[in-house]
Coordinates of C-alpha atoms in Angstrom, one line a residue:
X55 CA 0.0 0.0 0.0
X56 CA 0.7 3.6 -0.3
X57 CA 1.9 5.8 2.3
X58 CA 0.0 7.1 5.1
X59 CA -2.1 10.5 4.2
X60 CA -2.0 11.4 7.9
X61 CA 0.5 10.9 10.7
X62 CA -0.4 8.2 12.3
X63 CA 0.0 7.4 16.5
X64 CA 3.0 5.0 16.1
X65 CA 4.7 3.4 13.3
X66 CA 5.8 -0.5 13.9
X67 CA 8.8 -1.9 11.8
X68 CA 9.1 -5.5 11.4
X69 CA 5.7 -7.5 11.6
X70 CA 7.0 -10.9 13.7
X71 CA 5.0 -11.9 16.3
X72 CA 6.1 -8.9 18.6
X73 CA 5.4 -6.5 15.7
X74 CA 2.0 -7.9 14.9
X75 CA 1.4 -8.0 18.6
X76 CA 2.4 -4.8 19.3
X77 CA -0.1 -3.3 16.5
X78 CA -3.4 -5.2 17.3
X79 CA -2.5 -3.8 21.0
X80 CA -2.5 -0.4 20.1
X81 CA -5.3 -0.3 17.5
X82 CA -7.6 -1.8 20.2
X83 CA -6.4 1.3 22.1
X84 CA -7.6 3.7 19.5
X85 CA -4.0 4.4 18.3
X86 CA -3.8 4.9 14.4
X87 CA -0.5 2.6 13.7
X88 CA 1.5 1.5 10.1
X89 CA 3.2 -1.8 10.6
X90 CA 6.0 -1.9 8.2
X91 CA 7.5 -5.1 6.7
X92 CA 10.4 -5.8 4.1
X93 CA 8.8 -9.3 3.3
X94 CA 5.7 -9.4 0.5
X95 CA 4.3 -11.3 3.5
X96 CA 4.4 -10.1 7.7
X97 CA 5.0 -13.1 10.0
X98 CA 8.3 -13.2 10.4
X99 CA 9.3 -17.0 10.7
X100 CA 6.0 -18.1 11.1
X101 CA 4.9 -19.2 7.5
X102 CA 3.9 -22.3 6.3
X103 CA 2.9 -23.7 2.5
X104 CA 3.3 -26.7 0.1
X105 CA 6.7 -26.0 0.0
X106 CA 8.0 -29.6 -0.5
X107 CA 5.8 -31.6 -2.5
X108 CA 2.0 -30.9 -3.5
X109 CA -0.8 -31.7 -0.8
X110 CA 1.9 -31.4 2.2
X111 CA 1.5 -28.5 4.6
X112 CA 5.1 -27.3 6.0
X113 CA 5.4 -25.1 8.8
X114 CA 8.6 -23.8 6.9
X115 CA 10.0 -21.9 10.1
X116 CA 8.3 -21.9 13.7
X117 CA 5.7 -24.4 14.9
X118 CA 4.7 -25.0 18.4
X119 CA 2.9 -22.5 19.6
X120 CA 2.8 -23.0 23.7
X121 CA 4.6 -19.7 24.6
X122 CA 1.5 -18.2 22.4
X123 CA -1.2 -20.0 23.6
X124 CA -0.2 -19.3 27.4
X125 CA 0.6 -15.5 26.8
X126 CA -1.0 -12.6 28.0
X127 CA -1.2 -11.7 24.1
X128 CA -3.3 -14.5 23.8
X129 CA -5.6 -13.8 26.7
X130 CA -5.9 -10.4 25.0
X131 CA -6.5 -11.2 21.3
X132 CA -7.5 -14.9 21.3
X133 CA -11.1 -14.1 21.0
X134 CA -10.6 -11.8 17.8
X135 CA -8.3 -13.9 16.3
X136 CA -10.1 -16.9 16.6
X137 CA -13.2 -15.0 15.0
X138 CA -10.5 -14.4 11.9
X139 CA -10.1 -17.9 11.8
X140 CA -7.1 -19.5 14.1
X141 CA -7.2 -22.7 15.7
X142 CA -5.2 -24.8 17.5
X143 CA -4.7 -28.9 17.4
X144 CA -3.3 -30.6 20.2
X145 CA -2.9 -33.4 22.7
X146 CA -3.7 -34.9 25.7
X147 CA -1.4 -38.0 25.4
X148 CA 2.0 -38.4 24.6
X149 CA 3.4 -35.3 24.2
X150 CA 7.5 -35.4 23.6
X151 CA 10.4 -38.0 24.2
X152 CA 13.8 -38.1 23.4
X153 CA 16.1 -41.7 21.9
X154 CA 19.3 -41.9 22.5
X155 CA 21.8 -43.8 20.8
X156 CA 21.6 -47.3 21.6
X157 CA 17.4 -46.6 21.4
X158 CA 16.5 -45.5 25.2
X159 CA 13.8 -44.0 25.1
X160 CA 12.1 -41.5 27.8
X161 CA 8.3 -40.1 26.7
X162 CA 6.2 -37.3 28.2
X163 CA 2.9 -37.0 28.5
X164 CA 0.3 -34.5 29.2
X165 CA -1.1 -36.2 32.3
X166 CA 2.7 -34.8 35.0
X167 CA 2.0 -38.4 36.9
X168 CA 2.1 -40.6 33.9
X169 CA 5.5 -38.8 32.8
X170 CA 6.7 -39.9 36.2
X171 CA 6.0 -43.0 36.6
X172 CA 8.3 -44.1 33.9
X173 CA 11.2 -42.8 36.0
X174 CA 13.4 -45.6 37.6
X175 CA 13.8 -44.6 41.0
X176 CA 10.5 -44.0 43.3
X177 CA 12.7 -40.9 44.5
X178 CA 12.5 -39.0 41.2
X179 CA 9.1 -40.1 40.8
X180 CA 7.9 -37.9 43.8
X181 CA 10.8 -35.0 42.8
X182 CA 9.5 -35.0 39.7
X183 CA 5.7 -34.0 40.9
X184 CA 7.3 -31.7 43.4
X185 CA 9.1 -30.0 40.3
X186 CA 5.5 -30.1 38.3
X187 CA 3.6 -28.4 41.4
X188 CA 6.4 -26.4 42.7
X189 CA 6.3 -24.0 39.2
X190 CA 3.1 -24.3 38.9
X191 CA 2.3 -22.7 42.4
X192 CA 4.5 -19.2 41.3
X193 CA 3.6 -19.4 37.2
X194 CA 1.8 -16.4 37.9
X195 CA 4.5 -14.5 39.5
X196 CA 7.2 -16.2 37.4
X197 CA 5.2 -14.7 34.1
X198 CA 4.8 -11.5 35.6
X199 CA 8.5 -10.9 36.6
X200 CA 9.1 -12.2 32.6
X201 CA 6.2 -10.0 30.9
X202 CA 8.1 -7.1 33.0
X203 CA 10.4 -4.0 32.1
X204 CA 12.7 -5.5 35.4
X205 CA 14.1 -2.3 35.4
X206 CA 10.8 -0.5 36.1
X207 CA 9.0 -0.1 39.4
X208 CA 6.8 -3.0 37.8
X209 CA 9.0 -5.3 37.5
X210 CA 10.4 -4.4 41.1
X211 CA 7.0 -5.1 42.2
X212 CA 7.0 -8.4 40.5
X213 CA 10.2 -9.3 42.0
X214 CA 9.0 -8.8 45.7
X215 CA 6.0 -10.8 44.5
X216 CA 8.1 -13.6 43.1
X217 CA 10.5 -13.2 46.4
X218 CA 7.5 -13.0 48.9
X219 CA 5.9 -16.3 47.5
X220 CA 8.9 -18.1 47.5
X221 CA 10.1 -16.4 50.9
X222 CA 13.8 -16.2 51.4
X223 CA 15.0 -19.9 51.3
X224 CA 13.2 -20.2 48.5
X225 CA 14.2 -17.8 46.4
X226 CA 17.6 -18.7 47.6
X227 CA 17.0 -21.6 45.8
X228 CA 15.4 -19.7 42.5
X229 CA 19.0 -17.4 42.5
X230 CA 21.1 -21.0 42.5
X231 CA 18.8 -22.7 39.8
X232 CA 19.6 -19.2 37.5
X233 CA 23.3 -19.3 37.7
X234 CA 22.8 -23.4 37.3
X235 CA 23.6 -24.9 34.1
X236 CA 20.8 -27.7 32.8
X237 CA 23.0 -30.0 33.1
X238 CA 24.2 -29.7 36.8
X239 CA 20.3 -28.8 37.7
X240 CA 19.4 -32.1 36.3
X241 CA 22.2 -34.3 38.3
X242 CA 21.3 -32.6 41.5
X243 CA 17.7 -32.9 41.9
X244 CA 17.1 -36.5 40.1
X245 CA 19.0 -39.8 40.7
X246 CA 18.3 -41.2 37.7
X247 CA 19.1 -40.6 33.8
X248 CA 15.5 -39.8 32.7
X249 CA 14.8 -36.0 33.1
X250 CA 18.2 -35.0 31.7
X251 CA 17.7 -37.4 28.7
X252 CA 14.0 -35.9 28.3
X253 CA 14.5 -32.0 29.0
X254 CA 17.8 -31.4 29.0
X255 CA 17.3 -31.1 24.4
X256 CA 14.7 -28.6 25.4
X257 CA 17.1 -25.7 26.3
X258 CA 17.9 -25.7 22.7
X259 CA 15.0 -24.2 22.3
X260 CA 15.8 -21.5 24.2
X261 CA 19.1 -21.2 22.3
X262 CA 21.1 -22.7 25.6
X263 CA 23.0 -25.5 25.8
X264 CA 23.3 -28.0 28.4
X265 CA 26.3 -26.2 29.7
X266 CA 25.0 -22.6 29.6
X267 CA 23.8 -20.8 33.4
X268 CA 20.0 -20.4 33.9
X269 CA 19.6 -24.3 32.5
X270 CA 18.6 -24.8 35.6
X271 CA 15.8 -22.2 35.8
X272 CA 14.2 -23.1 32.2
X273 CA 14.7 -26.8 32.6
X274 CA 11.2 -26.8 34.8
X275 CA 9.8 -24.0 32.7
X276 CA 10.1 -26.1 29.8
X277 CA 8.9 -29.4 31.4
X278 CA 6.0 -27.6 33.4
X279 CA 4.5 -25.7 30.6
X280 CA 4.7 -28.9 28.1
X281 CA 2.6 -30.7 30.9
X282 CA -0.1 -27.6 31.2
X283 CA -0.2 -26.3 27.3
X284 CA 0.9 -29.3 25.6
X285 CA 2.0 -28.7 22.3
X286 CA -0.6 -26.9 20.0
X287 CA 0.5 -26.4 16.5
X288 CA -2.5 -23.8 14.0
X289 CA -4.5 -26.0 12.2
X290 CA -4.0 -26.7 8.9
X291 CA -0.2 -24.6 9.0
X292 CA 1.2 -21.6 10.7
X293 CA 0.1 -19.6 7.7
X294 CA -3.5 -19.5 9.3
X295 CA -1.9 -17.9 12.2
X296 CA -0.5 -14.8 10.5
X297 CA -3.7 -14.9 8.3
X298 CA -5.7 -14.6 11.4
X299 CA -3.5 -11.5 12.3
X300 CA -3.7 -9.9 8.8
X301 CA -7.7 -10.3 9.1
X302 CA -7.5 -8.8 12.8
X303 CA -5.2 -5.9 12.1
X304 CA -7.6 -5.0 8.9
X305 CA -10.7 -4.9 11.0
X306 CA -8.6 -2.7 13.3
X307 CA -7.9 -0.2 11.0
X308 CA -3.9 -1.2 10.8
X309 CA -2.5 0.0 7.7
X310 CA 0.2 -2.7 6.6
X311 CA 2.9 -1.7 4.3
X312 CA 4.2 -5.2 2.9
X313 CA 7.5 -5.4 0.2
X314 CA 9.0 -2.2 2.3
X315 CA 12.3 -1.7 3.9
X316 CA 12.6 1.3 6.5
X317 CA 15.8 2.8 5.9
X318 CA 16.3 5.1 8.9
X319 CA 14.3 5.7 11.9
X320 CA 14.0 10.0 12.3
X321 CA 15.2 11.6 15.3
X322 CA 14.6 14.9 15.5
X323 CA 15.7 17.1 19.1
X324 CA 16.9 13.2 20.6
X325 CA 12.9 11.6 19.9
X326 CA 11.6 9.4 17.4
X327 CA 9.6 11.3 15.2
X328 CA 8.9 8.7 12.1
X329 CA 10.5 6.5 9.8
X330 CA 11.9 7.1 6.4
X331 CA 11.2 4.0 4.1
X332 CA 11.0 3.0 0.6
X333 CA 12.2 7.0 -0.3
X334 CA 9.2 8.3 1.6
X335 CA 9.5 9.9 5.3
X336 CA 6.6 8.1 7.0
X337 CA 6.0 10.6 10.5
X338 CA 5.1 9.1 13.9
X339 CA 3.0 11.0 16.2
X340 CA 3.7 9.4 19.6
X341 CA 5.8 6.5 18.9
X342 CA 8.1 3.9 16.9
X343 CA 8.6 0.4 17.8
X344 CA 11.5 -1.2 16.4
X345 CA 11.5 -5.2 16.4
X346 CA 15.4 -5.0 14.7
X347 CA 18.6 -6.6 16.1
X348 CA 20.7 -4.4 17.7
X349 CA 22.9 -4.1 15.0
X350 CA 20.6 -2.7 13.0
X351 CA 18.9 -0.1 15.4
X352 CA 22.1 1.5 17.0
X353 CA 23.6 1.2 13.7
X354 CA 22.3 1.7 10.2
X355 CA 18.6 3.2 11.7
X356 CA 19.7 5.5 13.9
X357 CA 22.9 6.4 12.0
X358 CA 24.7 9.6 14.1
X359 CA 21.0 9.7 16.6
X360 CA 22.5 6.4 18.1
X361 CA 23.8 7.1 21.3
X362 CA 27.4 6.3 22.2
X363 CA 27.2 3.7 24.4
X364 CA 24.2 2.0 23.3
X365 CA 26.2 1.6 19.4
X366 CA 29.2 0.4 21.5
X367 CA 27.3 -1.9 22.8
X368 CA 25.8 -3.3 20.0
X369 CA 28.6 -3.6 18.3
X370 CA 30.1 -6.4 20.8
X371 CA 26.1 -7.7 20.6
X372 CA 26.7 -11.5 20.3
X373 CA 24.9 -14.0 18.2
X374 CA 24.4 -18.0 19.3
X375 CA 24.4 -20.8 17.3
X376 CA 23.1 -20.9 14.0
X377 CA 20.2 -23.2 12.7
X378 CA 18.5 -25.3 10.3
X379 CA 15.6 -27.1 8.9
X380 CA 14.9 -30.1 7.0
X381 CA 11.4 -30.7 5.3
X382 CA 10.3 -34.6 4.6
X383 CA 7.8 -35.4 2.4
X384 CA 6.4 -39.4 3.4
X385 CA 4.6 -41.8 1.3
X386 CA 3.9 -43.6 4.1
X387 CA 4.2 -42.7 8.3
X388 CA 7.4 -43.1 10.0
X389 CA 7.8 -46.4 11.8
X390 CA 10.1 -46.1 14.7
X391 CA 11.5 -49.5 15.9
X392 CA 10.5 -48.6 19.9
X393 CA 6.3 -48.2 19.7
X394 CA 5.9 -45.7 22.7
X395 CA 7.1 -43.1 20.2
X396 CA 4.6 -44.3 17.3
X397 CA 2.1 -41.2 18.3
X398 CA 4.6 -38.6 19.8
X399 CA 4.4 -35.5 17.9
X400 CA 8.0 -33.9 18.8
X401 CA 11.0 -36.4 19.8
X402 CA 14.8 -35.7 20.2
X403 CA 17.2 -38.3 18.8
X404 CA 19.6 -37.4 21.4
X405 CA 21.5 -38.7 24.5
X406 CA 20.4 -35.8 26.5
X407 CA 23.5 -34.1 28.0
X408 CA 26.3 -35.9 27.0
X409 CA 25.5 -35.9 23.1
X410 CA 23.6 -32.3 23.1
X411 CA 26.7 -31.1 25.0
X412 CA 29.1 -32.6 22.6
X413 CA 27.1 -31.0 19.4
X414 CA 27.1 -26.8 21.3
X415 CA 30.7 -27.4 21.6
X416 CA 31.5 -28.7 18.1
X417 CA 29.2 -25.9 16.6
X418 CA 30.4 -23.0 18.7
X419 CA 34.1 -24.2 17.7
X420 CA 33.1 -23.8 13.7
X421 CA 32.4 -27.5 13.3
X422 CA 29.3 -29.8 11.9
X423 CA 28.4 -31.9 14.4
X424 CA 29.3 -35.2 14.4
X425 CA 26.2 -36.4 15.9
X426 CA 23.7 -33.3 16.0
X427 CA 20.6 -33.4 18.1
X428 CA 17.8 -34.1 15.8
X429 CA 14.2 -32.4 16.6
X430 CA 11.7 -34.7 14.9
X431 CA 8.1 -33.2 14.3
X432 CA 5.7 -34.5 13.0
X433 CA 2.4 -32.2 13.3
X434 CA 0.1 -34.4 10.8
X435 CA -0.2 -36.4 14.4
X436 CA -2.0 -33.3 15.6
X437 CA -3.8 -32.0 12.6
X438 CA -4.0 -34.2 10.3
X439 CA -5.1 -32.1 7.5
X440 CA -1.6 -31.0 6.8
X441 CA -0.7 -34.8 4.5
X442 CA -3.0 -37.2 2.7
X443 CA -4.2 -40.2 3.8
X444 CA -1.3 -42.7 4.4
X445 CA 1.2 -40.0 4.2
X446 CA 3.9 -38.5 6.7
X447 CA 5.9 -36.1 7.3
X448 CA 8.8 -34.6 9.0
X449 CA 9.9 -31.2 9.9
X450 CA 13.6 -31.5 11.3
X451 CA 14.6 -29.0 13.2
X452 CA 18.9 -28.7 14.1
X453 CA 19.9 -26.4 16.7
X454 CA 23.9 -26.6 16.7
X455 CA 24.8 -25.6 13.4
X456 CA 27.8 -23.2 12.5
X457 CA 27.1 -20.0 10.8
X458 CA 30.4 -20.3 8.9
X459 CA 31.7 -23.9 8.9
X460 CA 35.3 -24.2 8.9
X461 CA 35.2 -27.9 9.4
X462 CA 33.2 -31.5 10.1
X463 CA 33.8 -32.6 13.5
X464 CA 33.5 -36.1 12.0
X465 CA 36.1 -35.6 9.2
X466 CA 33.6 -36.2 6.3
X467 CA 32.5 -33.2 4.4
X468 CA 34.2 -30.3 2.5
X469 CA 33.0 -27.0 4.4
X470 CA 35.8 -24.8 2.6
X471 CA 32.6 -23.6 0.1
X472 CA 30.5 -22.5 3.2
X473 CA 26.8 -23.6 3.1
X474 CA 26.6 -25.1 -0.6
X475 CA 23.8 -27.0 -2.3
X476 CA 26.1 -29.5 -1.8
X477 CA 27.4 -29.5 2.1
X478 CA 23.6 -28.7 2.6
X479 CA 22.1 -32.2 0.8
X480 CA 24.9 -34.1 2.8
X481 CA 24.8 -32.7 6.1
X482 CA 21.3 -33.5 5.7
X483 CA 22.3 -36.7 4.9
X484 CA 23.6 -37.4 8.2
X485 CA 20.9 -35.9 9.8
X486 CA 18.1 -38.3 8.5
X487 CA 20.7 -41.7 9.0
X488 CA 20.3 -40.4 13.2
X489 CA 16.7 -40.7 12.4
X490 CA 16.6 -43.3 10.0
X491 CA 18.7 -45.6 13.0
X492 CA 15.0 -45.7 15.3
X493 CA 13.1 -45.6 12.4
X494 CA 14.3 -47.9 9.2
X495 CA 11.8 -47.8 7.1
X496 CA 12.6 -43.8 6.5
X497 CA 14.8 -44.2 3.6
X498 CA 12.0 -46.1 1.7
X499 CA 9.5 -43.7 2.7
X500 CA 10.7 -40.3 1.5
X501 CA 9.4 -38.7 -1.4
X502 CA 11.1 -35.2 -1.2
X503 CA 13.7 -33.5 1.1
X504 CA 14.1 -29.6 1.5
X505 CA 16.7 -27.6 3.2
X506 CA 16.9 -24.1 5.0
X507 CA 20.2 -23.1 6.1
X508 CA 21.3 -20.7 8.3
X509 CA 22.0 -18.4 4.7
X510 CA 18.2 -18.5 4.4
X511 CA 17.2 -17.8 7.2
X512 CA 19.3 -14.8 6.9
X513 CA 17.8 -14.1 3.7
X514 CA 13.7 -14.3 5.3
X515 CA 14.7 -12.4 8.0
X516 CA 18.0 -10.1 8.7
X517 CA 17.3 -10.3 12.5
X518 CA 18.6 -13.9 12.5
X519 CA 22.0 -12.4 12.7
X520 CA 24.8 -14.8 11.8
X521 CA 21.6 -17.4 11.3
X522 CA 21.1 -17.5 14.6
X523 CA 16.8 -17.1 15.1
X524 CA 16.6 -16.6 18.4
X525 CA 18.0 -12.9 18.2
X526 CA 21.4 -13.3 19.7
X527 CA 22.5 -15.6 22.2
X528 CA 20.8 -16.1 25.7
X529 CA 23.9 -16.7 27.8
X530 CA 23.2 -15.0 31.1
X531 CA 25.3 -11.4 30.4
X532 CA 22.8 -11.1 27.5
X533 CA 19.4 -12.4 29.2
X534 CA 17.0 -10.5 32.0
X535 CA 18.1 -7.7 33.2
X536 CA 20.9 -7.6 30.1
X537 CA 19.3 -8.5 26.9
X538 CA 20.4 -7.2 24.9
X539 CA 22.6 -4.8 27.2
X540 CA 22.5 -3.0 30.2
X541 CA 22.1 0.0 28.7
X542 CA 19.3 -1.1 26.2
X543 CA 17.9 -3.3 29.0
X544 CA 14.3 -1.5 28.3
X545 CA 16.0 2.3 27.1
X546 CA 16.8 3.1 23.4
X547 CA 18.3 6.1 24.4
X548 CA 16.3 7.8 22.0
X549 CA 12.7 9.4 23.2
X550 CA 9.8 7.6 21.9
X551 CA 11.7 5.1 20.2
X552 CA 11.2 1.3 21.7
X553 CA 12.9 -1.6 21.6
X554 CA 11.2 -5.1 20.6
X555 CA 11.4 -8.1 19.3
X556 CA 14.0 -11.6 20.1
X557 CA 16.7 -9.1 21.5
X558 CA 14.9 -7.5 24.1
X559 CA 13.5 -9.5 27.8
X560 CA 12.0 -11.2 27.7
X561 CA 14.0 -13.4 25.0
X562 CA 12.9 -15.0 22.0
X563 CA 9.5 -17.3 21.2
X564 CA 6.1 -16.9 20.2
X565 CA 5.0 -15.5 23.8
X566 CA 5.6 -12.0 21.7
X567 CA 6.4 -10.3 25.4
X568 CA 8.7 -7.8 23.9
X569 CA 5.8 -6.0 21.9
X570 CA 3.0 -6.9 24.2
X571 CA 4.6 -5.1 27.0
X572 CA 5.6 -2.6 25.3
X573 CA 2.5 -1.6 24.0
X574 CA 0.6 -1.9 26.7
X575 CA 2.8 0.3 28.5
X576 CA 2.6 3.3 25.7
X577 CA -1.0 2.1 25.9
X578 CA -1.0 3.4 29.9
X579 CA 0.8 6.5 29.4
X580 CA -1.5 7.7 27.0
X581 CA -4.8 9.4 28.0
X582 CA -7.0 8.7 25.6
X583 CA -9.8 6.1 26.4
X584 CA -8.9 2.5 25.7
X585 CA -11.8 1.4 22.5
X586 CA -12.2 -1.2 20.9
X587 CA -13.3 -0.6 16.5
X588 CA -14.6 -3.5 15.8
X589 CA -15.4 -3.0 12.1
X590 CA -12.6 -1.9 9.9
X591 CA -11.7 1.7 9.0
X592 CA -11.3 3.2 5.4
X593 CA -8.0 2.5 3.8
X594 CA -6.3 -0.4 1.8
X595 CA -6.1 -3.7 3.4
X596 CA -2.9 -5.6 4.0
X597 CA -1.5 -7.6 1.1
X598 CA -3.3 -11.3 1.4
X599 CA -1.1 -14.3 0.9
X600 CA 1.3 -15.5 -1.6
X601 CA 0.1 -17.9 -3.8
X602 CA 2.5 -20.6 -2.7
X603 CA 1.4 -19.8 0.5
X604 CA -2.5 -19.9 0.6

């Protein structure tokens, strides 16, 4: 669409989940927002099409959408969106397992008691529970001290709550598991192998490894919410999620400006006053959000407006691992040789600590793994609209991938040409023989294979810096109160100009807390009545889907 006629309230750039957030949040408000978006498409990485072989649905990027479904941004917008046409599949079985190497295999279920009583030791069986009850008694708090600025009086005030709940031994306790690695959390609190071979994978989703500090903290987080949300993927692909949002945001009155690159964010006497974009200075009466990397907003947007520090800063802005994804088309379902994981829609082939470990290190160090961890989905289990009858699929998901391979950790493949066609098709190779060991009738049963590498992910969205999607790496100096840095930790530096998006706390994931909070906070500071429009205001509507895409 064109540009704006009149200045709008705020002006959003980049429409991921914390920028589409962040705009449905304000419209509701009564704000008058542009969402701006460099892709012919807003979403972000959550896309999906028949990108692989005719009548298969992939989920091409993201997939699971607990974080979403247990936000507050839910709670806010579920109701509309759900009008525009999202809904969820899920499951109250089996919900995630891992298989190691010589085939052990530990499942999760729904039901917190099933999962534990397929622990060995009657011990872990009751610390497990404890683990399970324990978060679930301060989720509240715990969500409220992660939805909040902790640098604010609010988040102060959800710190006391958090700390008055838990009282002092407790969050003596809560400290220790933060500075705890995964997998030290793991071999204090349970005897047994079990939880560390189930959740320990998990902090890869997270962009940890088992190695990294605050393991300890997300290791319940992970395992609690799994048993309470389960694992909800959109039905019939992720692309019904972001066309729920397009339909919302048009009713709203958004105007969406797809196929358009913002070039520099205006900063006139040290505020934000507008964006210049596609050659056309696009004004902002009260605010503009900015769901960039670091890199992008201290440097190229802001240019000479960026404030010392804050480009300093981002400059020394770390990225984690890279990643990658391999799409399987089936002609028939996956038969795994152990039964219990016939119905499990998301398994790790992994060893839990010892293998996952191995892989981080050999990817930090520039290396392919020599045995990668290997996240099998298969969301046809949940909806099964997304493959014809008989069919199957797999969306493989690798976590511990170099950005810029300078070697194979197993002494097999040429990495001197970076991420070619060809390192691509064989390093895939190697990922589907770890599958291909529990399940042997894979290698018959694959019709197509499709790869994503860290280069395009890069190329869908520039926040993925170094190919890394979670927005730079969550080691503890760049997490809570110092994600991305202490300096940015909730302040641009620049009035009227905030912060969202991976980079900022609370961290990457479809919970979209960056842009929720923020908006709701611009949201409070403004006087104007909160109302809702529920019919949709004159102006262009957003761009619908690509073709491929519908």
């Amino acid at each position: 669409m064109s540009a704006p006629a009149q200045a709008p309230d705020a002006v959003v750039v980049g429409a991921g989940v914390n920028g589409m957030v962040a705009a449905a949040v304000l419209a509701r408000a009564g704000w008058d927002v542009v969402l701006i978006d460099r892709n012919e498409r807003i979403g972000g990485f959550i896309a999906s099409g028949e990108a692989t072989t005719p009548g298969y649905v992939d989920d091409l990027y993201s997939s699971w959408h607990p974080l979403f479904v247990t936000s507050p941004a839910f709670a806010e917008l579920g109701a509309d969106l759900a009008r525009h046409g999202l809904s969820y599949r899920n499951t109250e079985g089996s919900v995630t397992a891992s298989v190691g190497d010589g085939g052990r295999v530990t499942v999760a279920h729904r039901d917190p008691e099933a999962t534990a009583s397929g622990l060995t030791d009657p011990a872990d069986r009751s610390a497990y529970l404890a683990m399970v009850e324990g978060f679930a008694a301060r989720a509240g708090h715990v969500g409220a001290l992660m939805g909040a600025d902790l640098r604010s009086v609010g988040g102060v005030r959800a710190a006391l709550g958090l700390g008055g709940r838990l009282g002092l031994r407790g969050t003596e306790h809560l400290a220790r598991d933060l500075l705890a690695s995964g997998r030290s959390w793991a071999a204090r609190s349970f005897r047994g192998p079990e939880v560390d071979h189930l959740w320990v994978p998990w902090l890869l989703h997270a962009g940890l490894s088992p190695d990294s500090a605050s393991g300890g903290f997300m290791l319940p987080v992970f395992a609690a919410s799994t048993h309470l949300a389960g694992l909800p993927v959109v039905e019939g692909g992720a692309g019904n999620f972001v066309a729920a949002f397009e339909g919302l945001l048009a009713e709203l009155g958004v105007r969406v400006m797809t196929g358009t690159s913002v070039d520099r964010i205006l900063v006139r006497g040290g505020r934000a006053v507008g964006v210049s974009a596609g050659g056309r200075r696009i004004p902002a009466r009260r605010a503009v959000l900015a769901s960039v990397s670091p890199q992008a907003l201290y440097g190229r947007l802001l240019g000479d407006a960026a404030p010392p520090r804050h480009r300093a800063a981002a400059g020394s802005y770390r990225p984690g691992r890279a990643a990658m994804h391999v799409h399987v088309t089936l002609d028939r379902p996956l038969a795994w040789t152990d039964e219990r994981l016939a119905d499990v829609p998301l398994v790790h082939v992994s060893d839990g600590s010892a293998s996952t470990g191995i892989a981080c290190a050999e990817a930090e160090a520039g290396l392919l793994p020599r045995r990668p961890t290997v996240v099998v989905g298969r969301q046809h289990l949940l909806d099964h609209s997304r493959v014809p009858p008989g069919a199957g699929a797999l969306w493989l998901q690798l976590q511990e991938v170099p950005f810029a391979p300078v070697g194979d950790a197993a002494g097999q493949l040429r990495t001197d040409g970076g991420w070619t066609a060809a390192l691509a098709r064989a390093y895939a190779e190697r990922v589907l023989q770890r599958v291909a060991a529990h399940a042997p009738n894979l290698d018959a049963a694959i019709r197509d294979v499709r790869v994503t590498t860290p280069l395009d992910l890069v190329a869908r969205n520039p926040n993925a810096v170094a190919g890394d999607p979670y927005g730079g790496s969550a080691e503890l100096d760049q997490n809570l109160w110092w994600r991305p840095f202490p300096d940015g930790a909730g302040r641009t530096g620049v009035d009227a100009l905030v912060h969202i998006g991976a980079a900022v706390h609370p961290g990457p994931g479809l919970g979209a807390g960056s842009g929720y909070r923020a908006a709701t906070r611009l949201v409070r500071r403004t006087d104007r009545p909160a109302i809702h429009r529920p019919g949709p205001r004159p102006g262009p509507a957003p761009r619908g889907p690509r073709k491929e895409e519908k």
